[in-house]
Amino acid sequence: MTCERIEELLSAYLEGELAGPDKAAVAAHLAACPGCAELAGLMRDALGAMAGFPEGAPSPGLMAALYAIPERKAARWRRVRAIREFLARPALQPVYAAFTVLLIAVTFVLYHPEAQGLRKAIDVQFHKGVGTVEKLYASAGGLKGEIRAVSADVIKSFKNLDLLKGGEEKKE
Amino acid sequence: MDLNEVIRECLAGSQSAWETLVNTFAKRIFNVAYQFSGSRQEAEDKTQEVFLKLYGALPRYDAGKNFQAWLLTLAKNHLIDEYRRTKWEKTQRDEFDERVLAQTAGADPEQDLVEKETKVLVWEGLDRLSADMRMVIILRDLQGKSYEEVAEILDLPLGTVKSRVNRARLQLALVLKDARGGTS
């Protein structure tokens, strides 16, 4: 037998599953081949080590979490049902209707055969709107300057009133 | 109580039946997860996930089948899928449980030392096996399942299981050989 064949039969040999000529052939090979004999010894050691491996106990915390699984699942199901019931309220139907109309409009704008022209028109209108707002803003800026000038004049005139000067004359 | 009866009661919503199921199988699932992941924390998380899956899958259980094998298949699939998804093999295995090392104290201190060292090496060597190899060796050599049971859990032919077990053991033997510097 070759060393490769011995490696294939090693587990069966160590577990006593080989019988007859196979068992005798493996035993004879192991007696004559130090490499395979070493491997068999190491495998025996590994099997012996695994036989004494730990069997840990789950912690009380883990057990409590496992016991609580049905309650957790039920709580989750209750939350899902509450959300579903909220979304199915008749009061929300106008919102869904409005949303649907909006969606149709958006779809129309995006996918209509003449959508490009439509988008162009919207774009033009939008830029017109922006231009108008800019003009208004600029006018508002000019108006603000005028108001400031007028208010300065009013204050100046108010200070020059004779009525206020008369008070000072009385003191003298 | 008959296991099928317990499962029927679980499906009917009985909390005490569920606790019976947990008490019966939690330790085994936890140990498979611990031996597979090498981390107690990881094992606790995975045990919870397996039982969550079990709770959801219970209505699909065929009463004619071996429940323990069915549950171990569920656990094996979850552990291997998660291992491949998250690559937790990069994480270090926990230190080998010292309480177990203490158990081996015998008459020959030198022999005890060798045995302790071998256990630590094999424990760490499990990380060097592929997920499939590790699972097969855990079921056969750590959980003590027969080849037939392992074949049922893994849904593989008996010959394939025997061959995988042998190859996994050879790999662990080579881990020992490397660690001992090529001498036994």
Tab-separated table of N, CA, C and O in Angstrom, chain A residues 6-12 15 17 35 38-39 41-43 45-59 61-63 65-73, chain B residues 15 18-19 22-23 26-27 30-31 35 40 44 47-48 51-52 55 96 100 118-119 122-123 126 140-143 147 162 166 169-170 172-174 176-177 180 182-184:
chain	number	residue	atom	x	y	z
A	6	ILE	N	-2.711	4.812	2.705
A	6	ILE	CA	-2.742	4.669	4.174
A	6	ILE	C	-3.442	5.875	4.798
A	6	ILE	O	-4.274	5.725	5.697
A	7	GLU	N	-3.128	7.085	4.282
A	7	GLU	CA	-3.770	8.309	4.809
A	7	GLU	C	-5.291	8.223	4.668
A	7	GLU	O	-6.024	8.620	5.555
A	8	GLU	N	-5.740	7.662	3.529
A	8	GLU	CA	-7.191	7.538	3.307
A	8	GLU	C	-7.842	6.575	4.296
A	8	GLU	O	-8.994	6.742	4.667
A	9	LEU	N	-7.070	5.582	4.727
A	9	LEU	CA	-7.647	4.542	5.595
A	9	LEU	C	-7.383	4.779	7.083
A	9	LEU	O	-7.855	4.011	7.926
A	10	LEU	N	-6.644	5.851	7.400
A	10	LEU	CA	-6.184	6.029	8.775
A	10	LEU	C	-7.326	6.150	9.797
A	10	LEU	O	-7.294	5.512	10.856
A	11	SER	N	-8.356	6.977	9.476
A	11	SER	CA	-9.483	7.144	10.403
A	11	SER	C	-10.167	5.800	10.662
A	11	SER	O	-10.437	5.437	11.804
A	12	ALA	N	-10.450	5.099	9.556
A	12	ALA	CA	-11.132	3.799	9.691
A	12	ALA	C	-10.278	2.837	10.508
A	12	ALA	O	-10.794	2.091	11.348
A	15	GLU	N	-10.382	3.832	14.205
A	15	GLU	CA	-11.706	3.601	14.807
A	15	GLU	C	-12.063	2.118	14.820
A	15	GLU	O	-13.169	1.754	15.215
A	17	GLU	N	-12.562	0.167	12.266
A	17	GLU	CA	-13.560	-0.199	11.254
A	17	GLU	C	-12.981	-1.082	10.153
A	17	GLU	O	-13.726	-1.611	9.340
A	35	GLY	N	7.044	7.848	8.776
A	35	GLY	CA	6.228	9.037	8.478
A	35	GLY	C	4.750	8.769	8.731
A	35	GLY	O	4.070	9.566	9.401
A	38	GLU	N	4.040	8.260	12.422
A	38	GLU	CA	3.979	9.536	13.144
A	38	GLU	C	2.615	10.195	12.933
A	38	GLU	O	1.991	10.677	13.879
A	39	LEU	N	2.151	10.164	11.659
A	39	LEU	CA	0.851	10.768	11.336
A	39	LEU	C	-0.272	10.063	12.105
A	39	LEU	O	-1.178	10.724	12.643
A	41	GLY	N	0.009	8.525	14.929
A	41	GLY	CA	0.127	8.916	16.341
A	41	GLY	C	-0.461	10.292	16.589
A	41	GLY	O	-1.182	10.514	17.564
A	42	LEU	N	-0.196	11.224	15.653
A	42	LEU	CA	-0.720	12.591	15.799
A	42	LEU	C	-2.240	12.600	15.695
A	42	LEU	O	-2.921	13.314	16.427
A	43	MET	N	-2.764	11.786	14.755
A	43	MET	CA	-4.224	11.728	14.614
A	43	MET	C	-4.857	11.137	15.878
A	43	MET	O	-5.903	11.616	16.336
A	45	ASP	N	-3.630	11.411	18.863
A	45	ASP	CA	-3.559	12.482	19.868
A	45	ASP	C	-4.693	13.490	19.682
A	45	ASP	O	-5.317	13.931	20.650
A	46	ALA	N	-4.938	13.860	18.406
A	46	ALA	CA	-5.996	14.841	18.126
A	46	ALA	C	-7.361	14.287	18.539
A	46	ALA	O	-8.171	14.988	19.143
A	47	LEU	N	-7.593	13.010	18.235
A	47	LEU	CA	-8.872	12.380	18.616
A	47	LEU	C	-9.012	12.347	20.133
A	47	LEU	O	-10.092	12.617	20.668
A	48	GLY	N	-7.919	12.017	20.815
A	48	GLY	CA	-7.944	11.982	22.283
A	48	GLY	C	-8.223	13.362	22.860
A	48	GLY	O	-9.005	13.505	23.805
A	49	ALA	N	-7.624	14.397	22.258
A	49	ALA	CA	-7.829	15.769	22.743
A	49	ALA	C	-9.283	16.184	22.553
A	49	ALA	O	-9.897	16.776	23.446
A	50	MET	N	-9.852	15.848	21.392
A	50	MET	CA	-11.232	16.274	21.111
A	50	MET	C	-12.248	15.543	21.993
A	50	MET	O	-13.317	16.076	22.277
A	51	ALA	N	-11.877	14.350	22.428
A	51	ALA	CA	-12.787	13.598	23.307
A	51	ALA	C	-12.963	14.321	24.647
A	51	ALA	O	-13.978	14.137	25.321
A	52	GLY	N	-11.988	15.131	25.034
A	52	GLY	CA	-12.094	15.840	26.319
A	52	GLY	C	-12.383	17.314	26.164
A	52	GLY	O	-12.012	18.099	27.027
A	53	PHE	N	-13.013	17.695	25.081
A	53	PHE	CA	-13.299	19.111	24.868
A	53	PHE	C	-14.449	19.598	25.741
A	53	PHE	O	-15.296	18.817	26.153
A	54	PRO	N	-14.508	20.912	25.976
A	54	PRO	CA	-15.524	21.441	26.891
A	54	PRO	C	-16.938	21.393	26.333
A	54	PRO	O	-17.138	21.523	25.136
A	55	GLU	N	-17.888	21.203	27.232
A	55	GLU	CA	-19.300	21.319	26.903
A	55	GLU	C	-19.814	22.442	27.791
A	55	GLU	O	-20.159	22.221	28.943
A	56	GLY	N	-19.806	23.661	27.252
A	56	GLY	CA	-20.237	24.809	28.056
A	56	GLY	C	-21.744	24.855	28.202
A	56	GLY	O	-22.475	24.305	27.378
A	57	ALA	N	-22.183	25.516	29.260
A	57	ALA	CA	-23.622	25.692	29.470
A	57	ALA	C	-24.006	27.099	29.041
A	57	ALA	O	-23.257	28.039	29.289
A	58	PRO	N	-25.161	27.239	28.391
A	58	PRO	CA	-25.600	28.591	28.009
A	58	PRO	C	-25.831	29.441	29.258
A	58	PRO	O	-26.288	28.919	30.279
A	59	SER	N	-25.520	30.725	29.169
A	59	SER	CA	-25.668	31.606	30.335
A	59	SER	C	-27.145	31.837	30.636
A	59	SER	O	-27.996	31.697	29.739
A	61	GLY	N	-28.584	34.590	30.976
A	61	GLY	CA	-29.037	35.681	30.104
A	61	GLY	C	-29.477	35.163	28.745
A	61	GLY	O	-30.499	35.591	28.203
A	62	LEU	N	-28.688	34.218	28.214
A	62	LEU	CA	-29.031	33.641	26.913
A	62	LEU	C	-30.334	32.853	27.019
A	62	LEU	O	-31.212	32.966	26.147
A	63	MET	N	-30.462	32.061	28.085
A	63	MET	CA	-31.688	31.262	28.252
A	63	MET	C	-32.912	32.181	28.328
A	63	MET	O	-33.948	31.905	27.715
A	65	ALA	N	-33.212	35.123	27.040
A	65	ALA	CA	-33.463	35.680	25.696
A	65	ALA	C	-34.161	34.642	24.812
A	65	ALA	O	-35.038	34.988	24.014
A	66	LEU	N	-33.763	33.376	24.956
A	66	LEU	CA	-34.389	32.319	24.139
A	66	LEU	C	-35.850	32.104	24.553
A	66	LEU	O	-36.720	31.942	23.694
A	67	TYR	N	-36.091	32.140	25.875
A	67	TYR	CA	-37.486	31.975	26.341
A	67	TYR	C	-38.370	33.103	25.794
A	67	TYR	O	-39.549	32.916	25.539
A	68	ALA	N	-37.756	34.295	25.650
A	68	ALA	CA	-38.557	35.485	25.286
A	68	ALA	C	-38.821	35.591	23.783
A	68	ALA	O	-39.484	36.534	23.356
A	69	ILE	N	-38.302	34.640	23.000
A	69	ILE	CA	-38.456	34.754	21.536
A	69	ILE	C	-39.932	34.849	21.103
A	69	ILE	O	-40.275	35.736	20.311
A	70	PRO	N	-40.839	34.008	21.621
A	70	PRO	CA	-42.235	34.144	21.173
A	70	PRO	C	-42.800	35.532	21.473
A	70	PRO	O	-43.500	36.108	20.640
A	71	GLU	N	-42.469	36.086	22.654
A	71	GLU	CA	-42.979	37.408	23.021
A	71	GLU	C	-42.389	38.480	22.100
A	71	GLU	O	-43.079	39.390	21.660
A	72	ARG	N	-41.075	38.343	21.792
A	72	ARG	CA	-40.429	39.308	20.901
A	72	ARG	C	-41.059	39.284	19.516
A	72	ARG	O	-41.306	40.314	18.903
A	73	LYS	N	-41.310	38.051	19.049
A	73	LYS	CA	-41.929	37.905	17.720
A	73	LYS	C	-43.339	38.504	17.732
A	73	LYS	O	-43.738	39.169	16.780
B	15	GLN	N	-46.296	28.891	25.745
B	15	GLN	CA	-44.984	29.384	26.188
B	15	GLN	C	-44.221	28.273	26.911
B	15	GLN	O	-43.017	28.120	26.729
B	18	TRP	N	-42.627	25.932	24.483
B	18	TRP	CA	-41.440	26.557	23.875
B	18	TRP	C	-40.256	26.469	24.832
B	18	TRP	O	-39.133	26.161	24.435
B	19	GLU	N	-40.506	26.724	26.110
B	19	GLU	CA	-39.415	26.664	27.095
B	19	GLU	C	-38.875	25.239	27.214
B	19	GLU	O	-37.676	25.033	27.401
B	22	VAL	N	-36.588	24.803	24.306
B	22	VAL	CA	-35.335	25.549	24.556
B	22	VAL	C	-34.470	24.774	25.557
B	22	VAL	O	-33.271	24.576	25.330
B	23	ASN	N	-35.085	24.323	26.643
B	23	ASN	CA	-34.320	23.589	27.666
B	23	ASN	C	-33.691	22.319	27.088
B	23	ASN	O	-32.607	21.912	27.478
B	26	ALA	N	-31.061	23.908	23.759
B	26	ALA	CA	-30.206	25.116	23.803
B	26	ALA	C	-28.741	24.759	24.025
B	26	ALA	O	-27.850	25.318	23.373
B	27	LYS	N	-28.482	23.821	24.933
B	27	LYS	CA	-27.097	23.499	25.261
B	27	LYS	C	-26.372	22.915	24.038
B	27	LYS	O	-25.233	23.281	23.751
B	30	PHE	N	-25.841	25.676	21.449
B	30	PHE	CA	-24.821	26.618	21.939
B	30	PHE	C	-23.424	26.007	21.793
B	30	PHE	O	-22.488	26.687	21.363
B	31	ASN	N	-23.287	24.739	22.127
B	31	ASN	CA	-21.963	24.106	22.049
B	31	ASN	C	-21.481	23.951	20.606
B	31	ASN	O	-20.293	24.161	20.326
B	35	GLN	N	-18.105	25.746	19.504
B	35	GLN	CA	-16.983	24.994	18.918
B	35	GLN	C	-16.705	25.462	17.491
B	35	GLN	O	-15.564	25.485	17.048
B	40	ARG	N	-17.312	32.693	22.777
B	40	ARG	CA	-18.521	32.527	23.589
B	40	ARG	C	-19.579	33.561	23.199
B	40	ARG	O	-20.764	33.246	23.095
B	44	GLU	N	-23.270	32.863	21.647
B	44	GLU	CA	-24.546	33.304	22.245
B	44	GLU	C	-25.412	33.986	21.181
B	44	GLU	O	-26.606	33.723	21.093
B	47	THR	N	-26.651	31.359	18.699
B	47	THR	CA	-27.686	30.486	19.284
B	47	THR	C	-29.039	31.202	19.251
B	47	THR	O	-30.058	30.597	18.895
B	48	GLN	N	-29.028	32.482	19.594
B	48	GLN	CA	-30.285	33.251	19.542
B	48	GLN	C	-30.840	33.287	18.126
B	48	GLN	O	-32.041	33.105	17.915
B	51	PHE	N	-32.379	29.951	17.169
B	51	PHE	CA	-33.689	29.717	17.789
B	51	PHE	C	-34.760	30.643	17.203
B	51	PHE	O	-35.927	30.259	17.115
B	52	LEU	N	-34.345	31.835	16.797
B	52	LEU	CA	-35.307	32.727	16.113
B	52	LEU	C	-35.749	32.082	14.797
B	52	LEU	O	-36.928	32.086	14.453
B	55	TYR	N	-38.070	29.185	15.513
B	55	TYR	CA	-39.438	29.615	15.832
B	55	TYR	C	-40.225	29.906	14.551
B	55	TYR	O	-41.398	29.553	14.445
B	96	PHE	N	-8.579	28.653	25.272
B	96	PHE	CA	-9.183	27.358	25.586
B	96	PHE	C	-9.619	27.352	27.054
B	96	PHE	O	-8.912	27.867	27.917
B	100	VAL	N	-11.402	23.088	31.762
B	100	VAL	CA	-11.192	21.787	31.121
B	100	VAL	C	-9.740	21.359	31.270
B	100	VAL	O	-9.437	20.194	31.511
B	118	THR	N	-1.821	19.709	23.712
B	118	THR	CA	-2.484	19.127	22.529
B	118	THR	C	-3.901	19.681	22.391
B	118	THR	O	-4.335	20.037	21.288
B	119	LYS	N	-4.606	19.773	23.525
B	119	LYS	CA	-5.983	20.290	23.473
B	119	LYS	C	-6.000	21.734	22.968
B	119	LYS	O	-6.837	22.096	22.136
B	122	VAL	N	-5.249	21.730	19.203
B	122	VAL	CA	-6.378	21.241	18.393
B	122	VAL	C	-7.491	22.289	18.375
B	122	VAL	O	-8.094	22.557	17.329
B	123	TRP	N	-7.752	22.897	19.543
B	123	TRP	CA	-8.788	23.949	19.642
B	123	TRP	C	-8.469	25.098	18.682
B	123	TRP	O	-9.324	25.542	17.927
B	126	LEU	N	-8.733	24.199	14.878
B	126	LEU	CA	-10.063	24.145	14.251
B	126	LEU	C	-10.277	25.348	13.336
B	126	LEU	O	-10.974	25.260	12.332
B	140	ARG	N	-18.936	15.034	14.279
B	140	ARG	CA	-18.481	13.658	14.492
B	140	ARG	C	-17.655	13.507	15.788
B	140	ARG	O	-17.944	12.646	16.613
B	141	ASP	N	-16.630	14.345	15.962
B	141	ASP	CA	-15.689	14.111	17.057
B	141	ASP	C	-15.969	14.924	18.317
B	141	ASP	O	-15.536	14.541	19.397
B	142	LEU	N	-16.663	16.052	18.187
B	142	LEU	CA	-16.954	16.846	19.386
B	142	LEU	C	-18.370	16.591	19.889
B	142	LEU	O	-18.612	16.552	21.086
B	143	GLN	N	-19.312	16.426	18.967
B	143	GLN	CA	-20.688	16.141	19.387
B	143	GLN	C	-20.969	14.635	19.438
B	143	GLN	O	-22.031	14.216	19.888
B	147	TYR	N	-21.587	8.443	11.942
B	147	TYR	CA	-21.412	8.880	10.553
B	147	TYR	C	-22.779	9.026	9.862
B	147	TYR	O	-22.995	9.945	9.067
B	162	LYS	N	-17.423	10.311	5.516
B	162	LYS	CA	-16.262	9.591	6.053
B	162	LYS	C	-14.966	10.176	5.501
B	162	LYS	O	-13.984	10.345	6.226
B	166	ASN	N	-12.026	12.118	7.670
B	166	ASN	CA	-10.632	11.669	7.612
B	166	ASN	C	-9.695	12.814	7.217
B	166	ASN	O	-8.651	13.017	7.829
B	169	ARG	N	-9.330	15.285	10.074
B	169	ARG	CA	-8.444	14.759	11.121
B	169	ARG	C	-6.977	14.818	10.672
B	169	ARG	O	-6.099	15.115	11.487
B	170	LEU	N	-6.742	14.518	9.396
B	170	LEU	CA	-5.361	14.611	8.882
B	170	LEU	C	-4.840	16.045	9.002
B	170	LEU	O	-3.686	16.266	9.379
B	172	LEU	N	-5.772	18.289	11.176
B	172	LEU	CA	-5.484	18.579	12.591
B	172	LEU	C	-4.183	17.890	13.025
B	172	LEU	O	-3.404	18.455	13.805
B	173	ALA	N	-3.942	16.681	12.502
B	173	ALA	CA	-2.694	15.982	12.818
B	173	ALA	C	-1.500	16.790	12.310
B	173	ALA	O	-0.468	16.902	12.986
B	174	LEU	N	-1.671	17.391	11.121
B	174	LEU	CA	-0.580	18.209	10.568
B	174	LEU	C	-0.379	19.496	11.367
B	174	LEU	O	0.751	19.978	11.490
B	176	LEU	N	-0.753	19.676	14.572
B	176	LEU	CA	0.039	19.217	15.728
B	176	LEU	C	1.499	19.017	15.318
B	176	LEU	O	2.416	19.386	16.057
B	177	LYS	N	1.672	18.450	14.144
B	177	LYS	CA	3.042	18.182	13.663
B	177	LYS	C	3.824	19.497	13.510
B	177	LYS	O	4.969	19.605	13.970
B	180	ARG	N	4.646	21.000	16.882
B	180	ARG	CA	5.659	20.269	17.642
B	180	ARG	C	6.994	20.217	16.896
B	180	ARG	O	7.885	19.449	17.265
B	182	GLY	N	7.625	19.038	13.875
B	182	GLY	CA	7.848	17.879	13.012
B	182	GLY	C	8.190	16.607	13.741
B	182	GLY	O	8.452	15.584	13.139
B	183	THR	N	8.168	16.664	15.075
B	183	THR	CA	8.424	15.429	15.824
B	183	THR	C	7.246	15.138	16.722
B	183	THR	O	6.653	16.035	17.307
B	184	SER	N	6.845	13.880	16.834
B	184	SER	CA	5.711	13.516	17.669
B	184	SER	C	6.164	13.194	19.075
B	184	SER	O	7.313	12.999	19.341
